[in-house]
Amino acid sequence: MKCVIAFKWAKNPQDARVSADGAVDWRAAKMVASDDDAAAVVVARDLAVGDELVGLTVGDGDVAWAAARGATRTVSVADVEPNADSAVLGEVLAAGVRRIGGADIVIIGDGVWDQMVSMSLAGQLGWAVLAGVVSATAEGDRLHVTRKSGTGTEVIEVGTPVVLAVAARRAEDKPPGMKDVLAARKKPLEKVAMADLGVTSVGGVTLRGTALPEAADARIFDGADPEGAVEQLMTALRSEGVL
Amino acid sequence: MDSWIIVTEAGPVAGMAAAARELGGTVTAAVVGPRLLAESTAACGCDSVQWFSTLDSVPAESLALQVADLVAAASPRLVLALDDPAGRVLLAVAATRLGAALVSSVPGLSVEGDDLVVTRPAVEGKVVETLVVPGALAGVFDGEDVDVVSPVPAAITEVAPSGMAPSMRIIETTVAPGEAAGLQQAERVVSIGRGVRKREDIALVEELADAAHAKMACTLPICDDMRWYDESHVVGTSTQQIAPDLYIAVGVSGQPQHMSGVRAAKVIVAINNDPEATIFKKCHFGILGDLYEIVPALTAAFKRA
Ligand SMILES: Cc1cc2nc3c(=O)[nH]c(=O)nc-3n(C[C@H](O)[C@H](O)[C@H](O)COP(=O)(O)OP(=O)(O)OC[C@H]3O[C@@H](n4cnc5c(N)ncnc54)[C@H](O)[C@@H]3O)c2cc1C
């Protein structure tokens, strides 16, 4: 089935710099693929067997990430910034999927850094969608999708077109080797702008500002004297009312 | 300004309803699932419940459009859902119908003039950011639950099925492994991480759990790499979220993927021998020391208590 893998659409908060006045500086942070993206591309590769796997990405950062992991070509919408309104990125990605055309399945990382972009993408495509996906197999023209449910899992049968938001359980096991990374740079890359896709939305959320959280400092007892530290801890727990 | 809450699973529904109350208007719940869920939601402080009954074999997601139509017809200013997979799907479809801004984490909100204002942790909790939403807002509620005092249950109206064949079907359900370890209901939990050096050493910590009347939990590597406990004991992003009164983490570094599983714990205690361990920034109390010395002392203290 023809699959689109949407990848690298967020910045890693660990790359942001927070200054003493609580201001956040994202300038040094580029968009990067997350652990969820890596899990998503594994699912995508299996479902796309015998058909095309197209990468779709936004913003800055490594556009060849999916091509190094099996995508045959990539579409990149470069002039995109993260937005607190997840519907903005959802709209950009949905427009990208329409531009690619003919996709049966869109696979995207569920998104630890923003868990609604993938959902909004599906909402704006008007497609069925499952979140918390662990794995999926094609059974004829339908899919059997295993997804998290409460503390267990469910296998759900669903037709296409469908969006699958995949949640990782670990970091990528086997990153591609140098050969694949170099070959990926030679694969076709189409760069488009938001305007080419007819997307003008700026979103419905404005950021008023950021501040340091009120210091909810932990009380740390010195365990050099285990009995003493434990005594202090028990007193503290008693006053918190949890003993 | 009226609000809707979408409920597909048990969770901090009363907290979500209380957050929606901040807008001053009515709070309507759209519940997709068994009658029991509709009844528990009705007792959570909302004004009315629209109940979409589902068969066991039909996932809540397959009713997304029907729910979105109902929500959009009421054109509320605010829609909230919890962060379970189905809740997020229904929220996004409703947001698209409403043309609402979509915010992935809303622990609570306030009204300033005509604006909705959301204050939430960002950048892995290093800052608090304030968002202003002048129009309709759809958000994932991830704030705290509240106790509802003497609730008068809201009226439940069953919504007639649309007659459309469901587009999805549940063909298999694995027994929720999380239930096996009993962590969901536990008031006290003691967890171990890779700071515990050998399998035999677990006994030391299990003795602490016994003395504290606590259940045992662990980090993902203890299950996936060491195979000392099965999955039902693991807590975190990719496994389960728990809300005990007391969570004692022993030899756990405190990575975000683990800590997101205990965000709702009332008191978090860390025992770690690395003063730089991240968990010391994410706990309420800590003991800096060797777990092999601290744990026996703590066990003795619990036995005396
Ligand atoms: C996509 C993804 C999903 C994930 N999901 C989860 C999840 O759901 N749950 C989860 O738990 N993890 C999850 N992880 C893994 C997570 O990122 C961490 O790797 C893991 O939680 C670390 O486990 P740990 O604290 O046991 O080990 P470590 O990080 O190795 O920490 C061990 C700690 O023990 C301390 N220590 C060592 N010796 C002693 C001693 N003698 N006394 C006291 N302290 C000592 C050390 O100082 C250290 O802080 C996930 C990772 C990824 C990439």
Coordinates of C-alpha atoms and ligand atoms in Angstrom, one line a residue:
Chain A
M1 CA 0.0 0.0 0.0
K2 CA 1.2 3.5 -0.7
C3 CA 2.4 5.0 2.5
V4 CA 3.5 8.4 3.6
I5 CA 5.8 8.7 6.6
A6 CA 5.5 12.1 8.2
F7 CA 8.7 12.7 10.2
K8 CA 10.9 15.4 11.9
W9 CA 8.2 18.0 12.6
A10 CA 9.2 19.0 16.2
K11 CA 12.1 20.3 18.2
N12 CA 13.5 18.4 21.1
P13 CA 12.9 20.4 24.3
Q14 CA 16.3 19.2 25.5
D15 CA 17.8 21.3 22.8
A16 CA 16.2 24.5 24.1
R17 CA 18.1 27.0 26.3
V18 CA 16.4 28.3 29.3
S19 CA 17.9 31.5 30.9
A20 CA 17.8 32.7 34.4
D21 CA 14.8 34.9 33.7
G22 CA 12.7 32.0 32.4
A23 CA 13.1 33.0 28.7
V24 CA 13.4 30.1 26.3
D25 CA 15.8 30.3 23.4
W26 CA 15.1 27.7 20.6
R27 CA 17.5 29.2 18.1
A28 CA 20.2 26.5 18.4
A29 CA 17.5 23.8 18.2
K30 CA 16.7 22.3 14.8
M31 CA 13.7 20.1 14.2
V32 CA 14.7 16.4 14.8
A33 CA 13.2 13.0 14.4
S34 CA 12.0 11.6 17.7
D35 CA 12.0 8.1 19.1
D36 CA 8.4 7.8 17.9
D37 CA 9.4 8.8 14.4
A38 CA 11.9 5.9 14.4
A39 CA 9.3 3.5 15.5
A40 CA 6.9 4.9 12.9
V41 CA 9.2 4.4 10.0
V42 CA 9.6 0.7 10.9
V43 CA 5.8 0.2 10.7
A44 CA 5.7 2.2 7.5
R45 CA 8.4 0.1 5.8
D46 CA 6.5 -3.1 6.4
L47 CA 3.2 -1.7 5.2
A48 CA 4.7 -0.2 2.1
V49 CA 6.3 -3.4 0.8
G50 CA 5.5 -3.6 -2.9
D51 CA 4.5 0.0 -3.2
E52 CA 5.9 3.5 -2.6
L53 CA 7.0 5.0 0.7
V54 CA 7.2 8.8 0.6
G55 CA 8.7 10.9 3.3
L56 CA 7.0 14.1 4.4
T57 CA 8.8 16.6 6.6
V58 CA 8.6 20.3 7.7
G59 CA 10.9 23.0 9.0
D60 CA 14.7 22.8 9.3
G61 CA 16.9 19.8 10.1
D62 CA 17.8 16.6 8.3
V63 CA 15.4 16.1 5.3
A64 CA 17.1 12.9 4.3
W65 CA 16.2 11.1 7.6
A66 CA 13.4 9.0 6.1
A67 CA 15.2 8.4 2.8
A68 CA 18.0 6.8 4.8
R69 CA 15.4 4.5 6.3
G70 CA 13.6 3.3 3.2
A71 CA 11.6 6.2 1.8
T72 CA 12.0 6.5 -2.0
R73 CA 11.5 10.2 -2.1
T74 CA 10.7 13.1 0.2
V75 CA 8.6 16.2 0.2
S76 CA 9.8 19.0 2.6
V77 CA 7.8 22.1 3.6
A78 CA 10.7 24.2 4.7
D79 CA 9.1 27.5 6.0
V80 CA 7.4 25.9 9.0
E81 CA 7.9 26.7 12.7
P82 CA 6.6 24.8 15.7
N83 CA 3.3 26.3 16.9
A84 CA 1.5 25.9 20.2
D85 CA -1.7 25.4 18.2
S86 CA -1.2 21.8 17.0
A87 CA -3.8 22.4 14.3
V88 CA -1.4 24.5 12.3
L89 CA 1.2 21.7 11.8
G90 CA -1.7 19.3 11.3
E91 CA -3.0 21.5 8.5
V92 CA 0.5 21.8 6.9
L93 CA 1.0 18.0 7.0
A94 CA -2.5 17.3 5.7
A95 CA -1.8 19.6 2.8
G96 CA 1.5 17.8 2.2
V97 CA -0.3 14.4 2.1
R98 CA -2.8 15.7 -0.4
R99 CA 0.1 17.1 -2.5
I100 CA 1.8 13.7 -2.6
G101 CA -1.6 12.2 -3.5
G102 CA -2.9 8.6 -3.7
A103 CA -1.7 7.6 -0.2
D104 CA -3.5 4.7 1.5
I105 CA -1.8 5.1 4.9
V106 CA -0.1 8.0 6.6
I107 CA 2.2 6.9 9.4
I108 CA 3.5 9.4 11.9
G109 CA 5.1 9.4 15.4
D110 CA 2.5 9.7 18.0
G111 CA 4.5 12.6 19.3
V112 CA 5.9 12.8 22.8
W113 CA 6.7 16.5 22.2
D114 CA 3.2 17.3 20.9
Q115 CA 0.6 14.6 21.0
M116 CA -2.0 16.4 19.0
V117 CA -0.2 17.1 15.7
S118 CA -0.7 13.6 14.4
M119 CA -4.4 13.7 15.5
S120 CA -5.0 17.0 13.9
L121 CA -3.4 15.8 10.6
A122 CA -6.0 13.0 10.5
G123 CA -8.9 15.2 11.5
Q124 CA -8.0 17.6 8.7
L125 CA -7.7 14.8 6.1
G126 CA -11.0 13.5 7.4
W127 CA -9.5 10.0 7.6
A128 CA -9.9 7.3 10.3
V129 CA -7.0 7.4 12.8
L130 CA -5.6 5.3 15.6
A131 CA -3.2 6.6 18.2
G132 CA -0.8 4.7 20.5
V133 CA 0.0 2.2 17.7
V134 CA 2.5 -0.5 18.4
S135 CA 2.5 -2.4 15.2
A136 CA 0.4 -3.0 12.1
T137 CA 0.1 -5.7 9.3
A138 CA -1.8 -5.7 6.0
E139 CA -4.5 -8.4 5.7
G140 CA -5.8 -8.1 2.2
D141 CA -7.0 -4.6 1.7
R142 CA -7.5 -4.1 5.5
L143 CA -5.1 -3.5 8.3
H144 CA -4.7 -5.2 11.7
V145 CA -3.4 -2.5 14.0
T146 CA -2.2 -3.2 17.5
R147 CA -2.5 -0.2 19.7
K148 CA -2.2 0.6 23.4
S149 CA -5.4 0.5 25.4
G150 CA -5.4 1.3 29.1
T151 CA -2.6 -0.8 30.4
G152 CA -3.1 -3.5 27.7
T153 CA -3.3 -3.7 23.9
E154 CA -6.1 -4.1 21.3
V155 CA -5.9 -5.4 17.8
I156 CA -8.2 -3.3 15.6
E157 CA -9.2 -4.1 12.0
V158 CA -9.5 -0.9 9.9
G159 CA -9.7 -0.1 6.2
T160 CA -7.9 2.6 4.3
P161 CA -7.3 5.5 4.0
V162 CA -6.1 5.7 7.6
V163 CA -3.6 7.6 9.8
L164 CA -1.5 5.5 12.3
A165 CA 0.2 7.4 15.1
V166 CA 3.0 5.1 16.4
A167 CA 4.3 5.3 19.9
A168 CA 7.9 4.0 20.6
R169 CA 9.0 1.8 23.4
R170 CA 12.7 2.4 23.1
A171 CA 15.2 4.4 21.1
E172 CA 16.0 3.3 17.5
D173 CA 17.7 -0.1 17.6
K174 CA 19.5 0.0 14.2
P175 CA 20.2 3.4 12.9
P176 CA 21.1 3.3 9.2
G177 CA 24.8 3.0 8.3
M178 CA 26.9 5.5 6.5
K179 CA 26.1 4.0 3.1
D180 CA 22.4 4.4 3.5
V181 CA 22.8 7.9 4.8
L182 CA 24.9 8.9 1.8
A183 CA 22.6 7.2 -0.7
A184 CA 19.6 9.0 0.9
R185 CA 21.0 12.4 0.0
K186 CA 20.8 11.4 -3.7
K187 CA 17.1 10.4 -3.5
P188 CA 14.6 12.9 -5.0
L189 CA 13.7 15.8 -2.6
E190 CA 10.9 18.2 -3.5
K191 CA 11.0 21.5 -1.5
V192 CA 7.7 23.4 -1.3
A193 CA 6.6 26.4 0.7
M194 CA 3.4 26.8 2.8
A195 CA 2.1 29.1 0.2
D196 CA 2.5 26.4 -2.5
L197 CA 0.2 24.2 -0.4
G198 CA -2.3 27.0 0.1
V199 CA -1.7 27.0 3.9
T200 CA -2.0 30.4 5.5
S201 CA -3.1 29.6 9.0
V202 CA -1.2 31.1 11.9
G203 CA -3.2 29.3 14.6
G204 CA -5.4 30.5 17.4
V205 CA -2.9 30.6 20.2
T206 CA -0.5 33.3 21.2
L207 CA 2.3 32.8 23.7
R208 CA 2.2 35.5 26.3
G209 CA 5.5 34.5 27.9
T210 CA 7.4 32.0 29.9
A211 CA 8.7 32.0 33.5
L212 CA 10.7 29.8 35.7
P213 CA 8.4 27.5 37.7
E214 CA 8.0 28.3 41.4
A215 CA 10.8 26.5 43.0
A216 CA 9.2 23.4 44.3
D217 CA 12.6 22.4 45.6
A218 CA 13.0 18.8 46.7
R219 CA 14.3 18.3 50.2
I220 CA 17.4 16.0 49.9
F221 CA 18.7 14.3 53.1
D222 CA 22.3 13.3 53.3
G223 CA 22.5 9.5 53.5
A224 CA 26.1 9.5 54.9
D225 CA 24.2 8.8 58.1
P226 CA 21.5 6.3 56.9
E227 CA 19.5 6.2 60.1
G228 CA 19.5 9.9 60.5
A229 CA 18.4 10.5 56.9
V230 CA 15.7 7.9 57.2
E231 CA 14.4 9.5 60.4
Q232 CA 14.2 12.9 58.7
L233 CA 12.4 11.4 55.7
M234 CA 9.9 9.6 57.9
T235 CA 9.1 12.8 59.8
A236 CA 8.6 14.6 56.5
L237 CA 6.3 11.9 55.1
R238 CA 4.3 12.0 58.3
S239 CA 3.8 15.7 58.0
E240 CA 2.7 15.2 54.3
G241 CA 0.1 12.9 55.6
V242 CA 1.1 9.9 53.5
L243 CA 2.1 7.5 56.3
Chain B
M1 CA -19.2 30.4 27.7
D2 CA -20.2 26.7 27.5
S3 CA -17.9 23.7 27.5
W4 CA -17.9 20.1 26.5
I5 CA -15.8 17.3 27.9
I6 CA -15.2 14.1 25.9
V7 CA -14.8 10.9 27.9
T8 CA -13.7 7.5 26.5
E9 CA -12.0 6.1 29.5
A10 CA -11.9 6.4 33.3
G11 CA -9.5 9.0 34.6
P12 CA -9.4 12.5 36.2
V13 CA -12.8 13.3 34.7
A14 CA -13.9 15.3 37.8
G15 CA -10.7 17.4 37.5
M16 CA -11.5 18.0 33.8
A17 CA -15.1 19.0 34.5
A18 CA -13.9 21.4 37.2
A19 CA -11.5 23.0 34.7
A20 CA -14.3 23.4 32.2
R21 CA -16.4 25.0 35.0
E22 CA -13.9 27.9 35.1
L23 CA -15.7 29.3 32.0
G24 CA -18.9 29.8 34.0
G25 CA -21.2 28.2 31.5
T26 CA -22.7 24.8 31.3
V27 CA -20.5 21.7 31.1
T28 CA -21.8 18.9 28.8
A29 CA -20.1 15.5 28.7
A30 CA -20.0 13.3 25.6
V31 CA -19.3 9.8 26.8
V32 CA -18.4 7.0 24.4
G33 CA -18.3 3.6 26.0
P34 CA -20.2 1.4 28.5
R35 CA -23.1 2.6 30.6
L36 CA -20.9 2.4 33.7
L37 CA -18.6 5.1 32.2
A38 CA -21.6 7.3 31.5
E39 CA -22.8 6.9 35.1
S40 CA -19.4 7.6 36.7
T41 CA -19.1 10.7 34.4
A42 CA -22.6 11.9 35.4
A43 CA -21.3 12.0 39.0
C44 CA -18.3 14.1 38.2
G45 CA -19.7 17.5 38.3
C46 CA -21.0 18.1 34.7
D47 CA -24.5 19.4 33.9
S48 CA -25.6 16.7 31.4
V49 CA -24.3 13.6 29.7
Q50 CA -24.7 12.6 26.1
W51 CA -24.0 8.9 26.0
F52 CA -22.9 7.0 22.9
S53 CA -23.1 3.3 23.7
T54 CA -20.6 1.1 22.0
L55 CA -20.5 -2.7 21.5
D56 CA -17.5 -4.4 23.0
S57 CA -16.2 -5.0 19.5
V58 CA -16.3 -1.3 18.4
P59 CA -13.6 1.1 19.4
A60 CA -14.7 4.6 20.4
E61 CA -12.8 6.1 17.5
S62 CA -15.3 4.8 15.0
L63 CA -17.8 7.3 16.5
A64 CA -15.5 10.3 16.1
L65 CA -17.5 12.0 13.4
Q66 CA -20.8 11.5 15.1
V67 CA -19.4 12.9 18.4
A68 CA -17.8 15.8 16.5
D69 CA -21.1 16.7 14.8
L70 CA -22.9 16.8 18.2
V71 CA -20.2 18.9 19.8
A72 CA -19.9 21.3 16.8
A73 CA -23.7 21.8 16.7
A74 CA -23.5 23.2 20.2
S75 CA -20.5 25.4 19.2
P76 CA -18.9 25.5 22.7
R77 CA -16.0 27.7 23.5
L78 CA -14.0 24.9 25.1
V79 CA -13.7 21.1 24.5
L80 CA -11.5 19.0 26.7
A81 CA -10.6 15.3 26.6
L82 CA -8.1 13.1 28.5
D83 CA -4.9 11.9 26.8
D84 CA -5.9 8.2 26.1
P85 CA -5.6 7.3 22.4
A86 CA -9.3 7.3 21.7
G87 CA -9.9 10.6 23.7
R88 CA -7.3 12.4 21.6
V89 CA -8.7 11.1 18.3
L90 CA -12.2 12.3 19.2
L91 CA -10.9 15.7 20.4
A92 CA -9.0 16.3 17.2
V93 CA -12.0 15.5 15.0
A94 CA -14.2 17.7 17.1
A95 CA -11.6 20.5 17.0
T96 CA -11.4 20.3 13.2
R97 CA -15.2 20.6 12.9
L98 CA -15.2 23.5 15.3
G99 CA -12.2 25.2 13.7
A100 CA -10.9 25.4 17.3
A101 CA -7.3 25.9 18.3
L102 CA -5.8 22.6 19.5
V103 CA -3.5 22.5 22.5
S104 CA -1.8 19.3 23.5
S105 CA -1.6 19.9 27.2
V106 CA -4.0 21.9 29.3
P107 CA -3.6 21.3 33.1
G108 CA -6.1 24.1 33.9
L109 CA -7.3 27.4 32.5
S110 CA -8.8 30.8 33.4
V111 CA -10.8 33.5 31.7
E112 CA -9.5 37.0 31.3
G113 CA -12.0 39.2 29.5
D114 CA -12.8 37.4 26.3
D115 CA -9.7 35.3 26.3
L116 CA -9.0 31.8 27.6
V117 CA -5.7 31.6 29.3
V118 CA -3.8 28.4 29.7
T119 CA -0.8 28.2 32.0
R120 CA 1.2 25.0 31.6
P121 CA 4.7 23.4 32.2
A122 CA 6.8 23.5 29.0
V123 CA 10.3 22.5 27.9
E124 CA 10.3 19.4 30.1
G125 CA 9.1 21.3 33.1
K126 CA 11.9 23.8 33.0
V127 CA 9.5 26.7 32.5
V128 CA 5.9 27.6 32.8
E129 CA 4.3 29.1 29.7
T130 CA 1.2 31.2 29.4
L131 CA -0.9 30.8 26.3
V132 CA -3.8 33.1 25.3
V133 CA -6.6 31.8 23.2
P134 CA -9.0 34.4 21.9
G135 CA -11.3 31.9 20.1
A136 CA -12.5 28.3 20.6
L137 CA -10.1 26.0 22.3
A138 CA -9.8 22.2 22.2
G139 CA -7.3 20.8 24.7
V140 CA -6.0 17.6 26.2
F141 CA -6.6 17.9 30.0
D142 CA -3.6 16.7 32.0
G143 CA -4.3 18.4 35.3
E144 CA -5.1 16.9 38.6
D145 CA -8.3 15.2 39.6
V146 CA -10.6 16.7 42.3
D147 CA -13.0 15.1 44.7
V148 CA -16.6 15.9 43.9
V149 CA -18.5 16.8 47.1
S150 CA -22.0 15.3 47.3
P151 CA -22.5 15.1 43.6
V152 CA -26.0 15.3 42.2
P153 CA -25.6 13.0 39.2
A154 CA -26.4 14.7 35.8
A155 CA -29.1 13.3 33.6
I156 CA -27.9 10.8 31.0
T157 CA -29.3 11.0 27.4
E158 CA -28.5 8.1 25.2
V159 CA -27.6 9.2 21.6
A160 CA -29.2 7.0 18.9
P161 CA -26.6 5.1 16.9
S162 CA -26.0 6.7 13.5
G163 CA -26.9 3.5 11.6
M164 CA -23.6 3.7 9.7
A165 CA -21.6 0.5 9.8
P166 CA -18.6 1.0 12.1
S167 CA -15.4 1.5 10.2
M168 CA -13.3 -0.3 12.8
R169 CA -13.6 -3.5 14.7
I170 CA -11.7 -4.8 17.8
I171 CA -10.6 -8.3 17.0
E172 CA -8.4 -9.1 19.9
T173 CA -7.8 -7.6 23.4
T174 CA -4.9 -8.6 25.6
V175 CA -5.6 -8.8 29.3
A176 CA -4.4 -5.5 30.6
P177 CA -1.0 -6.6 31.9
G178 CA -0.9 -3.5 34.2
E179 CA -3.6 -5.0 36.3
A180 CA -1.5 -8.0 37.3
A181 CA 0.9 -6.0 39.5
G182 CA -2.0 -4.1 41.0
L183 CA -0.3 -0.7 40.5
Q184 CA -3.3 1.1 39.3
Q185 CA -5.1 0.9 42.6
A186 CA -2.0 0.9 44.9
E187 CA -1.7 3.7 47.5
R188 CA 2.0 3.1 48.0
V189 CA 4.5 1.9 45.4
V190 CA 8.2 1.1 45.7
S191 CA 10.1 1.0 42.4
I192 CA 13.5 -0.2 41.4
G193 CA 15.8 0.9 38.6
R194 CA 19.2 -0.2 37.3
G195 CA 20.8 1.1 40.5
V196 CA 20.0 -2.4 41.9
R197 CA 23.0 -4.4 40.8
K198 CA 21.9 -8.1 40.9
R199 CA 18.6 -10.0 40.7
E200 CA 19.2 -11.4 44.2
D201 CA 19.3 -7.8 45.6
I202 CA 15.6 -7.2 44.7
A203 CA 14.7 -9.1 47.9
L204 CA 16.2 -6.2 49.8
V205 CA 13.8 -3.8 48.2
E206 CA 10.8 -6.2 48.2
E207 CA 11.3 -6.3 52.0
L208 CA 10.9 -2.5 52.1
A209 CA 7.8 -2.8 50.0
D210 CA 6.4 -5.4 52.4
A211 CA 7.1 -3.2 55.5
A212 CA 5.6 -0.2 53.8
H213 CA 2.5 -2.2 52.5
A214 CA 3.5 -1.1 49.0
K215 CA 3.4 -2.7 45.6
M216 CA 6.5 -3.2 43.5
A217 CA 7.2 -1.4 40.3
C218 CA 10.3 -0.9 38.0
T219 CA 11.8 1.0 35.1
L220 CA 11.6 -0.3 31.6
P221 CA 15.2 -1.6 31.4
I222 CA 14.5 -3.8 34.5
C223 CA 11.8 -5.5 32.4
D224 CA 13.1 -5.4 28.9
D225 CA 16.8 -5.8 29.5
M226 CA 17.2 -7.5 32.8
R227 CA 13.9 -9.4 32.7
W228 CA 13.6 -9.3 36.5
Y229 CA 9.9 -8.2 36.4
D230 CA 7.2 -8.6 33.8
E231 CA 5.7 -5.7 31.9
S232 CA 2.9 -5.2 34.4
H233 CA 5.4 -3.7 36.8
V234 CA 6.8 -1.1 34.5
V235 CA 5.7 2.6 34.8
G236 CA 6.2 5.3 32.3
T237 CA 5.3 6.9 28.9
S238 CA 5.2 3.7 26.9
T239 CA 3.7 1.5 29.7
Q240 CA 1.4 2.7 32.5
Q241 CA 0.6 5.9 34.4
I242 CA -0.1 5.5 38.1
A243 CA -1.3 7.8 40.9
P244 CA -0.2 6.4 44.4
D245 CA 0.0 8.6 47.5
L246 CA 3.6 7.6 48.0
Y247 CA 6.1 6.6 45.3
I248 CA 9.6 5.5 46.5
A249 CA 12.1 5.3 43.6
V250 CA 15.2 3.2 44.4
G251 CA 18.2 3.5 42.1
V252 CA 16.1 5.2 39.4
S253 CA 17.7 8.0 37.4
G254 CA 14.4 9.9 36.7
Q255 CA 14.3 10.1 32.9
P256 CA 11.2 11.9 31.5
Q257 CA 9.9 8.6 30.0
H258 CA 9.8 7.1 33.4
M259 CA 8.6 10.1 35.4
S260 CA 5.6 10.8 33.2
G261 CA 4.2 7.6 34.6
V262 CA 4.2 8.9 38.1
R263 CA 3.3 12.6 37.5
A264 CA 0.0 12.1 39.4
A265 CA 1.7 10.6 42.5
K266 CA 1.2 12.7 45.6
V267 CA 4.6 12.4 47.1
I268 CA 7.7 11.1 45.3
V269 CA 10.8 10.0 47.2
A270 CA 14.1 9.2 45.5
I271 CA 17.0 7.2 46.8
N272 CA 20.1 7.7 44.7
N273 CA 23.8 7.9 45.2
D274 CA 24.4 10.4 42.4
P275 CA 23.9 14.0 43.5
E276 CA 23.4 15.0 39.9
A277 CA 20.7 12.4 39.2
T278 CA 17.7 14.1 37.4
I279 CA 15.3 12.5 39.8
F280 CA 16.4 14.8 42.6
K281 CA 14.9 17.7 40.5
K282 CA 11.6 15.8 40.1
C283 CA 10.9 14.4 43.5
H284 CA 9.6 15.9 46.7
F285 CA 12.1 14.2 49.1
G286 CA 15.3 12.4 48.4
I287 CA 18.1 10.6 50.2
L288 CA 21.5 11.0 48.7
G289 CA 23.2 7.7 49.5
D290 CA 23.9 4.1 48.6
L291 CA 20.6 2.2 48.3
Y292 CA 22.3 -0.9 49.9
E293 CA 22.6 1.2 53.1
I294 CA 19.5 3.3 52.9
V295 CA 16.9 0.7 52.0
P296 CA 17.5 -1.6 55.1
A297 CA 17.4 1.5 57.4
L298 CA 14.1 2.6 55.7
T299 CA 12.6 -0.9 56.0
A300 CA 13.4 -0.9 59.7
A301 CA 11.8 2.5 60.1
F302 CA 8.6 1.4 58.3
K303 CA 8.5 -1.7 60.5
R304 CA 8.6 0.5 63.6
A305 CA 6.0 3.0 62.2
Ligands
LIG1 C1 10.7 5.7 23.4 C2 11.1 5.4 24.8 C3 10.1 5.0 25.7 C4 10.5 4.7 27.0 N1 9.5 4.3 27.9 C5 9.8 4.1 29.2 C6 8.9 3.7 30.2 O1 7.7 3.6 29.9 N2 9.3 3.5 31.5 C7 10.6 3.6 31.9 O2 10.9 3.4 33.0 N3 11.5 3.9 31.0 C8 11.2 4.1 29.6 N4 12.2 4.4 28.7 C9 13.6 4.4 29.2 C10 14.0 5.6 29.9 O3 14.4 6.6 29.0 C11 15.3 5.4 30.8 O4 16.3 4.8 30.0 C12 15.0 4.4 32.0 O5 13.8 4.8 32.7 C13 16.2 4.4 32.9 O6 16.0 3.4 33.8 P1 16.8 3.4 35.2 O7 16.5 4.6 35.9 O8 16.4 2.1 35.8 O9 18.3 3.3 34.8 P2 19.5 4.3 34.8 O10 19.1 5.5 34.0 O11 20.7 3.6 34.4 O12 19.6 4.8 36.3 C14 20.1 4.1 37.4 C15 20.2 5.0 38.5 O13 20.7 4.3 39.7 C16 21.6 5.1 40.4 N5 22.4 4.2 41.2 C17 23.3 3.3 40.8 N6 23.9 2.6 41.9 C18 23.2 3.1 43.0 C19 23.3 2.7 44.4 N7 24.2 1.8 44.8 N8 22.5 3.4 45.2 C20 21.6 4.3 44.8 N9 21.5 4.7 43.5 C21 22.3 4.0 42.6 C22 22.3 5.8 39.4 O14 22.9 7.0 40.0 C23 21.3 6.1 38.4 O15 20.7 7.4 38.6 C24 11.8 4.7 27.4 C25 12.8 5.1 26.5 C26 12.5 5.4 25.2 C27 13.5 5.8 24.3

